[in-house]
Amino acid sequence: MVKILHFADAHIDMANYGRHDPESGLPMRVMDFLKSLDEIVQAAIDAQVDLVIFAGDAYKDRSPAPTYQREWGKRIMQLSRAGIQTLLLTGNHDISPATGRAHAIQEFETLDVPYVKVLDKPQFLSKDDLGGLPIQVIALPWISRSGMMAALELDSTDPSETYKILGERISELIENWLLEADPKLPVIFTAHASVEGAKYGSERMVMLGNDMVL
């Protein structure tokens, strides 16, 4: 049996108000976020999970302060040193709308951190991609409308029509991956996206722009 820990939408630097911790200098709200993140990481290590999936949005935007990058990096490196396969999907708050710009969690890919994979485009991960774990993953990070229009050479000016086409293309891609998948192994689908029929809570307020609905 494969043990998996999943979390998402950490937004560890959401601190527009409040007091600061006198020892670290960090906002108390950030300290609360980091405490929760510590609990998540420690739970993964204590339970000896095989796979951690973070489904996007480490920060409040794509340009986090170096201090927050340091704090996020400390926790991800703990998972790496524990030898836990870790998947980091990019969310809408992690990426730039401009083509070619680095995203907020780029450094883990650039530095080739052991056991950590950054997924900034739709991908199918086989058993071999996951260190031999008997599982397969279909990962769908946040997909910007402008980026997908450029990739698919679409020129529609109607947003609803564009999202309809994108949804169809993504569905085809996923169906093809499912056909290629090893039927003897389970497949996990993880995404940073809106789901048709979902009921949203207050966190909906931090979404940026229009979403493609799956």
PDB file of C-alpha atoms in Angstrom:
ATOM      1  CA  MET A   1       0.000   0.000   0.000  1.00  0.00           C
ATOM      2  CA  VAL A   2       1.264   3.462  -0.928  1.00  0.00           C
ATOM      3  CA  LYS A   3       0.926   6.149   1.744  1.00  0.00           C
ATOM      4  CA  ILE A   4       0.137   9.595   0.315  1.00  0.00           C
ATOM      5  CA  LEU A   5      -0.103  13.013   1.946  1.00  0.00           C
ATOM      6  CA  HIS A   6      -1.825  15.778  -0.028  1.00  0.00           C
ATOM      7  CA  PHE A   7      -2.090  19.488   0.700  1.00  0.00           C
ATOM      8  CA  ALA A   8      -2.508  22.707  -1.269  1.00  0.00           C
ATOM      9  CA  ASP A   9      -2.974  26.487  -1.133  1.00  0.00           C
ATOM     10  CA  ALA A  10      -0.436  27.183   1.601  1.00  0.00           C
ATOM     11  CA  HIS A  11      -0.210  30.941   0.859  1.00  0.00           C
ATOM     12  CA  ILE A  12       2.321  31.229   3.673  1.00  0.00           C
ATOM     13  CA  ASP A  13       2.944  34.973   3.142  1.00  0.00           C
ATOM     14  CA  MET A  14      -0.652  36.194   3.440  1.00  0.00           C
ATOM     15  CA  ALA A  15       0.093  38.778   6.116  1.00  0.00           C
ATOM     16  CA  ASN A  16      -1.283  42.216   5.351  1.00  0.00           C
ATOM     17  CA  TYR A  17      -1.935  43.129   8.963  1.00  0.00           C
ATOM     18  CA  GLY A  18      -1.289  42.106  12.572  1.00  0.00           C
ATOM     19  CA  ARG A  19       1.598  41.907  15.023  1.00  0.00           C
ATOM     20  CA  HIS A  20       5.111  40.602  14.389  1.00  0.00           C
ATOM     21  CA  ASP A  21       6.980  37.934  16.303  1.00  0.00           C
ATOM     22  CA  PRO A  22       9.778  39.760  18.193  1.00  0.00           C
ATOM     23  CA  GLU A  23      12.211  36.844  17.877  1.00  0.00           C
ATOM     24  CA  SER A  24      11.911  36.003  14.167  1.00  0.00           C
ATOM     25  CA  GLY A  25      10.581  39.339  12.924  1.00  0.00           C
ATOM     26  CA  LEU A  26       7.909  37.497  10.960  1.00  0.00           C
ATOM     27  CA  PRO A  27       4.233  38.461  11.090  1.00  0.00           C
ATOM     28  CA  MET A  28       2.325  36.381  13.630  1.00  0.00           C
ATOM     29  CA  ARG A  29      -0.061  35.274  10.902  1.00  0.00           C
ATOM     30  CA  VAL A  30       2.868  33.914   8.896  1.00  0.00           C
ATOM     31  CA  MET A  31       4.100  32.129  12.016  1.00  0.00           C
ATOM     32  CA  ASP A  32       0.713  30.408  12.235  1.00  0.00           C
ATOM     33  CA  PHE A  33       0.958  29.308   8.603  1.00  0.00           C
ATOM     34  CA  LEU A  34       4.478  27.997   9.130  1.00  0.00           C
ATOM     35  CA  LYS A  35       3.429  26.120  12.257  1.00  0.00           C
ATOM     36  CA  SER A  36       0.724  24.373  10.244  1.00  0.00           C
ATOM     37  CA  LEU A  37       3.224  23.630   7.483  1.00  0.00           C
ATOM     38  CA  ASP A  38       5.609  22.177  10.065  1.00  0.00           C
ATOM     39  CA  GLU A  39       2.831  19.888  11.289  1.00  0.00           C
ATOM     40  CA  ILE A  40       2.161  18.711   7.736  1.00  0.00           C
ATOM     41  CA  VAL A  41       5.834  17.976   7.062  1.00  0.00           C
ATOM     42  CA  GLN A  42       6.335  16.252  10.401  1.00  0.00           C
ATOM     43  CA  ALA A  43       3.207  14.145   9.860  1.00  0.00           C
ATOM     44  CA  ALA A  44       4.614  12.996   6.512  1.00  0.00           C
ATOM     45  CA  ILE A  45       7.927  12.051   8.116  1.00  0.00           C
ATOM     46  CA  ASP A  46       6.432  10.394  11.203  1.00  0.00           C
ATOM     47  CA  ALA A  47       3.970   8.357   9.146  1.00  0.00           C
ATOM     48  CA  GLN A  48       6.722   7.437   6.670  1.00  0.00           C
ATOM     49  CA  VAL A  49       4.548   8.371   3.721  1.00  0.00           C
ATOM     50  CA  ASP A  50       5.748   7.377   0.274  1.00  0.00           C
ATOM     51  CA  LEU A  51       4.493  10.395  -1.637  1.00  0.00           C
ATOM     52  CA  VAL A  52       3.657  14.019  -0.819  1.00  0.00           C
ATOM     53  CA  ILE A  53       1.574  15.985  -3.313  1.00  0.00           C
ATOM     54  CA  PHE A  54       1.356  19.761  -3.036  1.00  0.00           C
ATOM     55  CA  ALA A  55      -1.279  20.944  -5.496  1.00  0.00           C
ATOM     56  CA  GLY A  56      -0.217  24.556  -5.906  1.00  0.00           C
ATOM     57  CA  ASP A  57      -0.100  28.096  -4.468  1.00  0.00           C
ATOM     58  CA  ALA A  58       2.811  28.206  -2.058  1.00  0.00           C
ATOM     59  CA  TYR A  59       2.613  31.993  -1.802  1.00  0.00           C
ATOM     60  CA  LYS A  60       0.132  34.818  -2.278  1.00  0.00           C
ATOM     61  CA  ASP A  61       1.734  35.820  -5.585  1.00  0.00           C
ATOM     62  CA  ARG A  62       4.526  34.906  -7.992  1.00  0.00           C
ATOM     63  CA  SER A  63       7.093  37.266  -6.394  1.00  0.00           C
ATOM     64  CA  PRO A  64       7.526  36.124  -2.785  1.00  0.00           C
ATOM     65  CA  ALA A  65      10.049  37.853  -0.539  1.00  0.00           C
ATOM     66  CA  PRO A  66      13.304  35.902  -0.093  1.00  0.00           C
ATOM     67  CA  THR A  67      12.472  35.426   3.596  1.00  0.00           C
ATOM     68  CA  TYR A  68       9.315  33.496   2.726  1.00  0.00           C
ATOM     69  CA  GLN A  69      11.135  31.517   0.046  1.00  0.00           C
ATOM     70  CA  ARG A  70      13.674  30.536   2.713  1.00  0.00           C
ATOM     71  CA  GLU A  71      10.954  29.356   5.094  1.00  0.00           C
ATOM     72  CA  TRP A  72       9.146  27.367   2.388  1.00  0.00           C
ATOM     73  CA  GLY A  73      12.443  25.900   1.214  1.00  0.00           C
ATOM     74  CA  LYS A  74      13.371  24.711   4.711  1.00  0.00           C
ATOM     75  CA  ARG A  75      10.212  22.601   4.894  1.00  0.00           C
ATOM     76  CA  ILE A  76      10.506  21.127   1.406  1.00  0.00           C
ATOM     77  CA  MET A  77      14.146  20.238   2.070  1.00  0.00           C
ATOM     78  CA  GLN A  78      13.059  18.285   5.152  1.00  0.00           C
ATOM     79  CA  LEU A  79      10.926  16.092   2.890  1.00  0.00           C
ATOM     80  CA  SER A  80      13.826  15.718   0.471  1.00  0.00           C
ATOM     81  CA  ARG A  81      16.268  14.691   3.208  1.00  0.00           C
ATOM     82  CA  ALA A  82      13.704  12.167   4.466  1.00  0.00           C
ATOM     83  CA  GLY A  83      13.740  10.569   1.004  1.00  0.00           C
ATOM     84  CA  ILE A  84      10.037  11.236   0.394  1.00  0.00           C
ATOM     85  CA  GLN A  85       8.957  11.607  -3.221  1.00  0.00           C
ATOM     86  CA  THR A  86       7.443  15.100  -3.373  1.00  0.00           C
ATOM     87  CA  LEU A  87       5.416  16.624  -6.206  1.00  0.00           C
ATOM     88  CA  LEU A  88       5.024  20.411  -6.346  1.00  0.00           C
ATOM     89  CA  LEU A  89       2.380  21.653  -8.770  1.00  0.00           C
ATOM     90  CA  THR A  90       2.287  25.313  -9.760  1.00  0.00           C
ATOM     91  CA  GLY A  91      -0.898  27.184  -8.901  1.00  0.00           C
ATOM     92  CA  ASN A  92      -2.343  30.391 -10.316  1.00  0.00           C
ATOM     93  CA  HIS A  93      -0.558  32.450  -7.639  1.00  0.00           C
ATOM     94  CA  ASP A  94       2.796  30.819  -8.460  1.00  0.00           C
ATOM     95  CA  ILE A  95       3.102  31.674 -12.137  1.00  0.00           C
ATOM     96  CA  SER A  96       3.595  34.772 -14.257  1.00  0.00           C
ATOM     97  CA  PRO A  97       1.228  35.508 -17.139  1.00  0.00           C
ATOM     98  CA  ALA A  98       4.270  36.475 -19.219  1.00  0.00           C
ATOM     99  CA  THR A  99       5.774  33.683 -21.303  1.00  0.00           C
ATOM    100  CA  GLY A 100       9.273  32.614 -20.291  1.00  0.00           C
ATOM    101  CA  ARG A 101       9.201  34.070 -16.783  1.00  0.00           C
ATOM    102  CA  ALA A 102      10.268  31.885 -13.857  1.00  0.00           C
ATOM    103  CA  HIS A 103       7.567  30.845 -11.415  1.00  0.00           C
ATOM    104  CA  ALA A 104       7.666  31.081  -7.622  1.00  0.00           C
ATOM    105  CA  ILE A 105       8.836  27.499  -6.973  1.00  0.00           C
ATOM    106  CA  GLN A 106      11.277  27.315  -9.887  1.00  0.00           C
ATOM    107  CA  GLU A 107      14.352  26.936  -7.663  1.00  0.00           C
ATOM    108  CA  PHE A 108      13.573  23.332  -6.730  1.00  0.00           C
ATOM    109  CA  GLU A 109      13.703  22.376 -10.409  1.00  0.00           C
ATOM    110  CA  THR A 110      16.713  24.568 -11.171  1.00  0.00           C
ATOM    111  CA  LEU A 111      18.719  23.093  -8.285  1.00  0.00           C
ATOM    112  CA  ASP A 112      17.533  19.558  -9.052  1.00  0.00           C
ATOM    113  CA  VAL A 113      16.562  18.892  -5.439  1.00  0.00           C
ATOM    114  CA  PRO A 114      16.529  15.118  -4.755  1.00  0.00           C
ATOM    115  CA  TYR A 115      13.098  13.484  -4.531  1.00  0.00           C
ATOM    116  CA  VAL A 116      11.352  16.760  -5.453  1.00  0.00           C
ATOM    117  CA  LYS A 117       9.606  17.232  -8.791  1.00  0.00           C
ATOM    118  CA  VAL A 118       8.180  20.569  -9.909  1.00  0.00           C
ATOM    119  CA  LEU A 119       5.224  20.156 -12.256  1.00  0.00           C
ATOM    120  CA  ASP A 120       4.499  23.331 -14.219  1.00  0.00           C
ATOM    121  CA  LYS A 121       2.813  21.694 -17.190  1.00  0.00           C
ATOM    122  CA  PRO A 122       0.384  18.775 -17.591  1.00  0.00           C
ATOM    123  CA  GLN A 123       2.276  15.538 -17.046  1.00  0.00           C
ATOM    124  CA  PHE A 124       1.813  11.811 -16.685  1.00  0.00           C
ATOM    125  CA  LEU A 125       4.163  10.257 -14.142  1.00  0.00           C
ATOM    126  CA  SER A 126       4.821   6.546 -14.327  1.00  0.00           C
ATOM    127  CA  LYS A 127       6.138   4.197 -11.669  1.00  0.00           C
ATOM    128  CA  ASP A 128       9.680   4.898 -12.882  1.00  0.00           C
ATOM    129  CA  ASP A 129       9.140   8.662 -12.572  1.00  0.00           C
ATOM    130  CA  LEU A 130       8.131   8.188  -8.940  1.00  0.00           C
ATOM    131  CA  GLY A 131      11.157   6.297  -7.709  1.00  0.00           C
ATOM    132  CA  GLY A 132       9.607   2.892  -8.314  1.00  0.00           C
ATOM    133  CA  LEU A 133       6.436   3.502  -6.284  1.00  0.00           C
ATOM    134  CA  PRO A 134       3.624   1.226  -7.523  1.00  0.00           C
ATOM    135  CA  ILE A 135       1.429   4.142  -8.542  1.00  0.00           C
ATOM    136  CA  GLN A 136       0.858   6.544 -11.446  1.00  0.00           C
ATOM    137  CA  VAL A 137       0.000  10.245 -11.343  1.00  0.00           C
ATOM    138  CA  ILE A 138      -1.698  12.568 -13.796  1.00  0.00           C
ATOM    139  CA  ALA A 139      -0.786  16.111 -12.772  1.00  0.00           C
ATOM    140  CA  LEU A 140      -2.560  19.213 -14.017  1.00  0.00           C
ATOM    141  CA  PRO A 141      -1.022  22.423 -12.666  1.00  0.00           C
ATOM    142  CA  TRP A 142      -2.719  25.773 -13.148  1.00  0.00           C
ATOM    143  CA  ILE A 143      -3.213  26.504 -16.827  1.00  0.00           C
ATOM    144  CA  SER A 144      -3.436  30.152 -17.833  1.00  0.00           C
ATOM    145  CA  ARG A 145      -5.736  30.997 -20.710  1.00  0.00           C
ATOM    146  CA  SER A 146      -3.060  33.039 -22.509  1.00  0.00           C
ATOM    147  CA  GLY A 147      -0.452  30.306 -22.164  1.00  0.00           C
ATOM    148  CA  MET A 148      -2.701  27.563 -23.458  1.00  0.00           C
ATOM    149  CA  MET A 149      -3.974  29.730 -26.312  1.00  0.00           C
ATOM    150  CA  ALA A 150      -0.389  30.266 -27.426  1.00  0.00           C
ATOM    151  CA  ALA A 151       0.532  26.592 -27.024  1.00  0.00           C
ATOM    152  CA  LEU A 152      -2.531  25.428 -28.953  1.00  0.00           C
ATOM    153  CA  GLU A 153      -2.380  28.313 -31.460  1.00  0.00           C
ATOM    154  CA  LEU A 154      -5.905  29.453 -30.656  1.00  0.00           C
ATOM    155  CA  ASP A 155      -7.118  32.928 -31.603  1.00  0.00           C
ATOM    156  CA  SER A 156     -10.617  33.015 -30.124  1.00  0.00           C
ATOM    157  CA  THR A 157     -11.562  36.296 -28.420  1.00  0.00           C
ATOM    158  CA  ASP A 158     -14.570  34.783 -26.649  1.00  0.00           C
ATOM    159  CA  PRO A 159     -13.421  33.599 -23.177  1.00  0.00           C
ATOM    160  CA  SER A 160     -16.231  31.061 -22.837  1.00  0.00           C
ATOM    161  CA  GLU A 161     -15.394  29.546 -26.221  1.00  0.00           C
ATOM    162  CA  THR A 162     -11.700  29.469 -25.349  1.00  0.00           C
ATOM    163  CA  TYR A 163     -12.305  27.665 -22.058  1.00  0.00           C
ATOM    164  CA  LYS A 164     -14.599  25.208 -23.813  1.00  0.00           C
ATOM    165  CA  ILE A 165     -11.856  24.347 -26.309  1.00  0.00           C
ATOM    166  CA  LEU A 166      -9.231  24.119 -23.574  1.00  0.00           C
ATOM    167  CA  GLY A 167     -11.454  21.820 -21.541  1.00  0.00           C
ATOM    168  CA  GLU A 168     -11.914  19.541 -24.536  1.00  0.00           C
ATOM    169  CA  ARG A 169      -8.166  19.431 -25.230  1.00  0.00           C
ATOM    170  CA  ILE A 170      -7.342  18.671 -21.597  1.00  0.00           C
ATOM    171  CA  SER A 171      -9.983  15.930 -21.493  1.00  0.00           C
ATOM    172  CA  GLU A 172      -8.493  14.330 -24.610  1.00  0.00           C
ATOM    173  CA  LEU A 173      -5.013  14.489 -23.105  1.00  0.00           C
ATOM    174  CA  ILE A 174      -6.129  12.844 -19.863  1.00  0.00           C
ATOM    175  CA  GLU A 175      -8.076  10.147 -21.702  1.00  0.00           C
ATOM    176  CA  ASN A 176      -5.006   9.310 -23.791  1.00  0.00           C
ATOM    177  CA  TRP A 177      -2.850   9.058 -20.684  1.00  0.00           C
ATOM    178  CA  LEU A 178      -5.378   6.745 -19.065  1.00  0.00           C
ATOM    179  CA  LEU A 179      -5.228   4.501 -22.120  1.00  0.00           C
ATOM    180  CA  GLU A 180      -1.430   4.376 -21.864  1.00  0.00           C
ATOM    181  CA  ALA A 181      -1.397   3.799 -18.098  1.00  0.00           C
ATOM    182  CA  ASP A 182      -0.526   0.429 -16.603  1.00  0.00           C
ATOM    183  CA  PRO A 183      -3.915  -1.115 -15.752  1.00  0.00           C
ATOM    184  CA  LYS A 184      -2.340  -3.037 -12.872  1.00  0.00           C
ATOM    185  CA  LEU A 185      -1.426   0.155 -11.009  1.00  0.00           C
ATOM    186  CA  PRO A 186      -3.707   2.836  -9.536  1.00  0.00           C
ATOM    187  CA  VAL A 187      -3.782   6.291 -11.121  1.00  0.00           C
ATOM    188  CA  ILE A 188      -4.073   9.502  -9.100  1.00  0.00           C
ATOM    189  CA  PHE A 189      -5.315  12.705 -10.694  1.00  0.00           C
ATOM    190  CA  THR A 190      -4.130  15.904  -9.015  1.00  0.00           C
ATOM    191  CA  ALA A 191      -4.890  19.405 -10.263  1.00  0.00           C
ATOM    192  CA  HIS A 192      -4.939  23.068  -9.382  1.00  0.00           C
ATOM    193  CA  ALA A 193      -8.214  23.984 -11.015  1.00  0.00           C
ATOM    194  CA  SER A 194     -11.903  24.614 -10.510  1.00  0.00           C
ATOM    195  CA  VAL A 195     -14.222  21.634 -10.632  1.00  0.00           C
ATOM    196  CA  GLU A 196     -17.692  21.787 -12.123  1.00  0.00           C
ATOM    197  CA  GLY A 197     -20.370  21.632  -9.429  1.00  0.00           C
ATOM    198  CA  ALA A 198     -18.002  22.496  -6.577  1.00  0.00           C
ATOM    199  CA  LYS A 199     -19.211  24.623  -3.662  1.00  0.00           C
ATOM    200  CA  TYR A 200     -16.683  27.284  -2.759  1.00  0.00           C
ATOM    201  CA  GLY A 201     -15.848  28.718   0.643  1.00  0.00           C
ATOM    202  CA  SER A 202     -14.223  32.014   1.575  1.00  0.00           C
ATOM    203  CA  GLU A 203     -10.925  30.945  -0.028  1.00  0.00           C
ATOM    204  CA  ARG A 204     -12.575  31.662  -3.370  1.00  0.00           C
ATOM    205  CA  MET A 205     -11.796  35.317  -2.687  1.00  0.00           C
ATOM    206  CA  VAL A 206      -8.077  34.789  -3.288  1.00  0.00           C
ATOM    207  CA  MET A 207      -8.527  33.360  -6.774  1.00  0.00           C
ATOM    208  CA  LEU A 208      -7.135  35.477  -9.610  1.00  0.00           C
ATOM    209  CA  GLY A 209      -8.994  35.930 -12.871  1.00  0.00           C
ATOM    210  CA  ASN A 210     -11.243  33.463 -14.621  1.00  0.00           C
ATOM    211  CA  ASP A 211     -10.827  29.738 -14.201  1.00  0.00           C
ATOM    212  CA  MET A 212     -11.019  26.856 -16.576  1.00  0.00           C
ATOM    213  CA  VAL A 213     -13.590  24.483 -15.117  1.00  0.00           C
ATOM    214  CA  LEU A 214     -12.930  20.749 -15.268  1.00  0.00           C
TER     215      LEU A 214
END
